[in-house]
PDB file of C-alpha atoms in Angstrom:
ATOM      1  CA  MET P   1      -7.500  13.482   1.397  1.00 48.00           C
ATOM      2  CA  THR P   2      -7.607  12.993  -2.345  1.00 44.00           C
ATOM      3  CA  VAL P   3      -9.313   9.789  -3.415  1.00 44.00           C
ATOM      4  CA  ALA P   4      -9.637   8.965  -7.086  1.00 45.00           C
ATOM      5  CA  GLN P   5     -11.523   5.845  -8.006  1.00 44.00           C
ATOM      6  CA  THR P   6     -12.718   4.503 -11.265  1.00 41.00           C
ATOM      7  CA  ASN P   7     -15.755   2.287 -11.876  1.00 42.00           C
ATOM      8  CA  HIS P   8     -15.935  -0.577  -9.387  1.00 43.00           C
ATOM      9  CA  SER P   9     -18.609  -3.129 -10.150  1.00 45.00           C
ATOM     10  CA  VAL P  10     -18.191  -5.339  -7.063  1.00 42.00           C
ATOM     11  CA  ALA P  11     -19.650  -3.987  -3.802  1.00 54.00           C
ATOM     12  CA  GLU P  12     -16.648  -5.033  -1.714  1.00 83.00           C
ATOM     13  CA  SER P  13     -13.810  -6.439  -3.744  1.00 95.00           C
ATOM     14  CA  VAL P  14     -10.646  -8.077  -2.516  1.00 97.00           C
ATOM     15  CA  VAL P  15      -8.898  -4.752  -3.257  1.00 98.00           C
ATOM     16  CA  ASP P  16     -11.352  -3.003  -0.918  1.00 97.00           C
ATOM     17  CA  ARG P  17     -10.450  -5.560   1.781  1.00 97.00           C
ATOM     18  CA  PHE P  18      -6.714  -5.119   1.055  1.00 98.00           C
ATOM     19  CA  LEU P  19      -6.968  -1.329   1.424  1.00 98.00           C
ATOM     20  CA  ALA P  20      -9.109  -1.608   4.568  1.00 98.00           C
ATOM     21  CA  GLY P  21      -6.412  -3.878   6.032  1.00 98.00           C
ATOM     22  CA  VAL P  22      -3.676  -1.377   5.175  1.00 98.00           C
ATOM     23  CA  GLU P  23      -5.548   1.411   6.973  1.00 98.00           C
ATOM     24  CA  ALA P  24      -6.540  -0.783   9.923  1.00 98.00           C
ATOM     25  CA  GLY P  25      -3.015  -2.090  10.432  1.00 97.00           C
ATOM     26  CA  ASP P  26      -4.524  -5.581  10.236  1.00 96.00           C
ATOM     27  CA  MET P  27      -4.503  -7.412   6.898  1.00 95.00           C
ATOM     28  CA  PRO P  28      -7.566  -9.713   6.646  1.00 94.00           C
ATOM     29  CA  PRO P  29      -6.782 -13.420   6.249  1.00 89.00           C
ATOM     30  CA  ASP P  30      -8.994 -13.810   3.152  1.00 93.00           C
ATOM     31  CA  VAL P  31      -7.132 -11.369   0.876  1.00 97.00           C
ATOM     32  CA  PHE P  32      -4.365 -13.522  -0.622  1.00 98.00           C
ATOM     33  CA  ALA P  33      -4.526 -16.722  -2.638  1.00 98.00           C
ATOM     34  CA  ASP P  34      -2.732 -19.705  -1.087  1.00 98.00           C
ATOM     35  CA  ASP P  35      -0.010 -19.459  -3.740  1.00 98.00           C
ATOM     36  CA  ALA P  36       0.114 -15.637  -3.855  1.00 98.00           C
ATOM     37  CA  GLY P  37       3.334 -13.799  -4.557  1.00 98.00           C
ATOM     38  CA  LEU P  38       4.837 -10.467  -3.582  1.00 98.00           C
ATOM     39  CA  ASP P  39       7.474  -8.777  -5.748  1.00 98.00           C
ATOM     40  CA  ALA P  40       8.594  -5.760  -3.709  1.00 98.00           C
ATOM     41  CA  THR P  41      10.892  -2.938  -4.743  1.00 98.00           C
ATOM     42  CA  VAL P  42      11.905  -0.916  -1.683  1.00 97.00           C
ATOM     43  CA  PRO P  43      14.694   1.648  -1.256  1.00 95.00           C
ATOM     44  CA  ASN P  44      17.941   0.070  -2.437  1.00 95.00           C
ATOM     45  CA  TRP P  45      16.475  -3.455  -2.541  1.00 97.00           C
ATOM     46  CA  ARG P  46      14.130  -5.828  -4.355  1.00 98.00           C
ATOM     47  CA  PHE P  47      12.833  -9.098  -2.953  1.00 98.00           C
ATOM     48  CA  GLY P  48      10.070 -11.637  -3.374  1.00 98.00           C
ATOM     49  CA  VAL P  49       7.851 -13.652  -1.065  1.00 98.00           C
ATOM     50  CA  ARG P  50       5.764 -16.703  -2.001  1.00 98.00           C
ATOM     51  CA  GLY P  51       2.647 -18.121  -0.400  1.00 98.00           C
ATOM     52  CA  GLY P  52      -0.430 -16.322   0.872  1.00 98.00           C
ATOM     53  CA  ASP P  53       0.582 -16.557   4.537  1.00 97.00           C
ATOM     54  CA  ALA P  54       4.104 -15.310   3.780  1.00 98.00           C
ATOM     55  CA  VAL P  55       2.771 -12.351   1.755  1.00 98.00           C
ATOM     56  CA  ARG P  56       0.277 -11.485   4.488  1.00 97.00           C
ATOM     57  CA  SER P  57       3.016 -11.715   7.121  1.00 97.00           C
ATOM     58  CA  GLN P  58       5.345  -9.434   5.137  1.00 97.00           C
ATOM     59  CA  LEU P  59       2.649  -6.825   4.571  1.00 97.00           C
ATOM     60  CA  ALA P  60       1.536  -7.083   8.200  1.00 96.00           C
ATOM     61  CA  SER P  61       5.047  -5.947   9.147  1.00 96.00           C
ATOM     62  CA  TRP P  62       4.701  -2.958   6.810  1.00 97.00           C
ATOM     63  CA  TYR P  63       1.231  -2.021   8.074  1.00 97.00           C
ATOM     64  CA  ALA P  64       1.553  -2.873  11.747  1.00 96.00           C
ATOM     65  CA  ASP P  65      -0.185   0.280  13.017  1.00 97.00           C
ATOM     66  CA  PRO P  66      -3.553   1.782  12.061  1.00 98.00           C
ATOM     67  CA  GLY P  67      -3.214   4.676   9.646  1.00 98.00           C
ATOM     68  CA  ARG P  68      -5.117   6.786   7.172  1.00 98.00           C
ATOM     69  CA  PHE P  69      -4.744   7.457   3.497  1.00 98.00           C
ATOM     70  CA  LEU P  70      -3.698  11.020   2.700  1.00 97.00           C
ATOM     71  CA  ASP P  71      -4.302  10.222  -0.941  1.00 97.00           C
ATOM     72  CA  LEU P  72      -5.493   7.144  -2.754  1.00 98.00           C
ATOM     73  CA  LYS P  73      -5.773   6.480  -6.462  1.00 98.00           C
ATOM     74  CA  ARG P  74      -7.343   3.286  -7.801  1.00 98.00           C
ATOM     75  CA  THR P  75      -7.155   2.279 -11.444  1.00 98.00           C
ATOM     76  CA  PRO P  76      -8.697  -0.942 -12.774  1.00 97.00           C
ATOM     77  CA  ILE P  77      -6.458  -3.078 -14.980  1.00 96.00           C
ATOM     78  CA  PRO P  78      -7.588  -6.123 -16.988  1.00 95.00           C
ATOM     79  CA  ASP P  79      -6.799  -8.666 -14.257  1.00 96.00           C
ATOM     80  CA  GLY P  80      -6.890  -6.546 -11.107  1.00 97.00           C
ATOM     81  CA  GLU P  81      -6.180  -3.050  -9.949  1.00 98.00           C
ATOM     82  CA  LEU P  82      -3.355  -0.546  -9.640  1.00 98.00           C
ATOM     83  CA  VAL P  83      -3.480   1.309  -6.329  1.00 98.00           C
ATOM     84  CA  GLU P  84      -1.277   4.223  -5.362  1.00 98.00           C
ATOM     85  CA  PHE P  85      -1.417   5.818  -1.956  1.00 98.00           C
ATOM     86  CA  THR P  86       0.246   7.897   0.687  1.00 98.00           C
ATOM     87  CA  LEU P  87      -0.396   6.420   4.119  1.00 98.00           C
ATOM     88  CA  SER P  88       0.147   8.248   7.414  1.00 98.00           C
ATOM     89  CA  TRP P  89       0.329   6.572  10.827  1.00 97.00           C
ATOM     90  CA  VAL P  90       1.737   7.122  14.307  1.00 96.00           C
ATOM     91  CA  GLU P  91       4.354   4.676  15.552  1.00 94.00           C
ATOM     92  CA  ASP P  92       5.757   5.022  19.072  1.00 94.00           C
ATOM     93  CA  GLY P  93       4.336   8.550  19.228  1.00 95.00           C
ATOM     94  CA  VAL P  94       6.012   9.645  15.962  1.00 95.00           C
ATOM     95  CA  THR P  95       4.091  10.393  12.763  1.00 96.00           C
ATOM     96  CA  HIS P  96       5.287   8.451   9.705  1.00 96.00           C
ATOM     97  CA  ARG P  97       4.299   8.366   6.029  1.00 97.00           C
ATOM     98  CA  VAL P  98       4.878   6.100   3.094  1.00 97.00           C
ATOM     99  CA  HIS P  99       4.142   6.461  -0.632  1.00 97.00           C
ATOM    100  CA  GLN P 100       3.489   3.188  -2.441  1.00 98.00           C
ATOM    101  CA  ALA P 101       2.072   1.700  -5.626  1.00 98.00           C
ATOM    102  CA  HIS P 102       0.713  -1.850  -5.804  1.00 98.00           C
ATOM    103  CA  ILE P 103      -0.192  -3.720  -8.959  1.00 98.00           C
ATOM    104  CA  LEU P 104      -2.675  -6.248  -7.610  1.00 98.00           C
ATOM    105  CA  ARG P 105      -3.434  -9.249  -9.854  1.00 98.00           C
ATOM    106  CA  VAL P 106      -6.703 -10.865  -8.803  1.00 97.00           C
ATOM    107  CA  VAL P 107      -7.889 -14.433  -9.401  1.00 97.00           C
ATOM    108  CA  ASP P 108     -11.166 -15.740  -7.913  1.00 96.00           C
ATOM    109  CA  ASP P 109     -11.510 -12.676  -5.648  1.00 96.00           C
ATOM    110  CA  ARG P 110      -8.081 -13.192  -4.063  1.00 97.00           C
ATOM    111  CA  VAL P 111      -4.843 -11.340  -4.707  1.00 98.00           C
ATOM    112  CA  ALA P 112      -2.644 -13.771  -6.653  1.00 98.00           C
ATOM    113  CA  MET P 113       0.252 -11.328  -7.133  1.00 98.00           C
ATOM    114  CA  ASP P 114       1.214  -8.004  -5.582  1.00 98.00           C
ATOM    115  CA  THR P 115       3.950  -6.083  -7.357  1.00 98.00           C
ATOM    116  CA  ALA P 116       4.773  -3.310  -4.896  1.00 98.00           C
ATOM    117  CA  PHE P 117       6.893  -0.183  -5.226  1.00 98.00           C
ATOM    118  CA  CYS P 118       7.741   1.674  -2.019  1.00 97.00           C
ATOM    119  CA  GLY P 119       9.543   5.000  -1.666  1.00 92.00           C
ATOM    120  CA  GLY P 120      10.501   4.249   1.927  1.00 91.00           C
ATOM    121  CA  ARG P 121       9.048   5.293   5.257  1.00 91.00           C
ATOM    122  CA  TRP P 122       9.469   8.825   6.438  1.00 90.00           C
ATOM    123  CA  ALA P 123       9.407   9.983  10.062  1.00 90.00           C
ATOM    124  CA  ALA P 124       8.082  13.383  11.179  1.00 89.00           C
ATOM    125  CA  ASP P 125      11.384  15.256  10.746  1.00 92.00           C
ATOM    126  CA  LEU P 126      11.752  14.130   7.126  1.00 92.00           C
ATOM    127  CA  ILE P 127       8.050  14.828   6.425  1.00 90.00           C
ATOM    128  CA  ALA P 128       8.555  18.413   7.659  1.00 90.00           C
ATOM    129  CA  GLU P 129      11.643  18.785   5.471  1.00 92.00           C
ATOM    130  CA  MET P 130       9.767  17.533   2.381  1.00 90.00           C
ATOM    131  CA  GLU P 131       6.798  19.829   3.098  1.00 90.00           C
ATOM    132  CA  GLU P 132       9.156  22.807   3.453  1.00 90.00           C
ATOM    133  CA  ALA P 133      10.881  21.921   0.159  1.00 90.00           C
ATOM    134  CA  ALA P 134       7.509  21.587  -1.576  1.00 86.00           C
ATOM    135  CA  ALA P 135       6.365  24.971  -0.232  1.00 88.00           C
ATOM    136  CA  THR P 136       9.609  26.591  -1.342  1.00 87.00           C
ATOM    137  CA  SER P 137       9.350  25.182  -4.865  1.00 81.00           C
ATOM    138  CA  ALA P 138       5.687  26.245  -5.084  1.00 79.00           C
ATOM    139  CA  ASP P 139       6.696  29.826  -4.222  1.00 76.00           C
ATOM    140  CA  ALA P 140       9.331  29.896  -6.968  1.00 68.00           C
TER     141      ALA P 140
END
């Protein structure tokens, strides 16, 4: 796993709790502000959700199973953090992956806004196809 982090001054920030929830498949209840928003761009669609409970519920559907980060990059921004990751998990016996970026705006140690970009979820057959294509292009 590749993990790149830059200077975190808080021992366990709300972003740490957010990422722990993603990996655990269980988003903690104290991550989102009551009036938090989610602006999500997913394959062929963009939508928004308002309210901390609604955001948590939406993300809980995305991260319903425990997983692990294959790579994780964290970059502080003036009012929060940009996180980019590839997450792998097993769902109904099938390995899946997703590649996402989240711009997390933080107010009073709660996520006030999550602007998320998702490349879609990939099952084992598509993961194998992408790995084969990557190996072929590396050999060229």
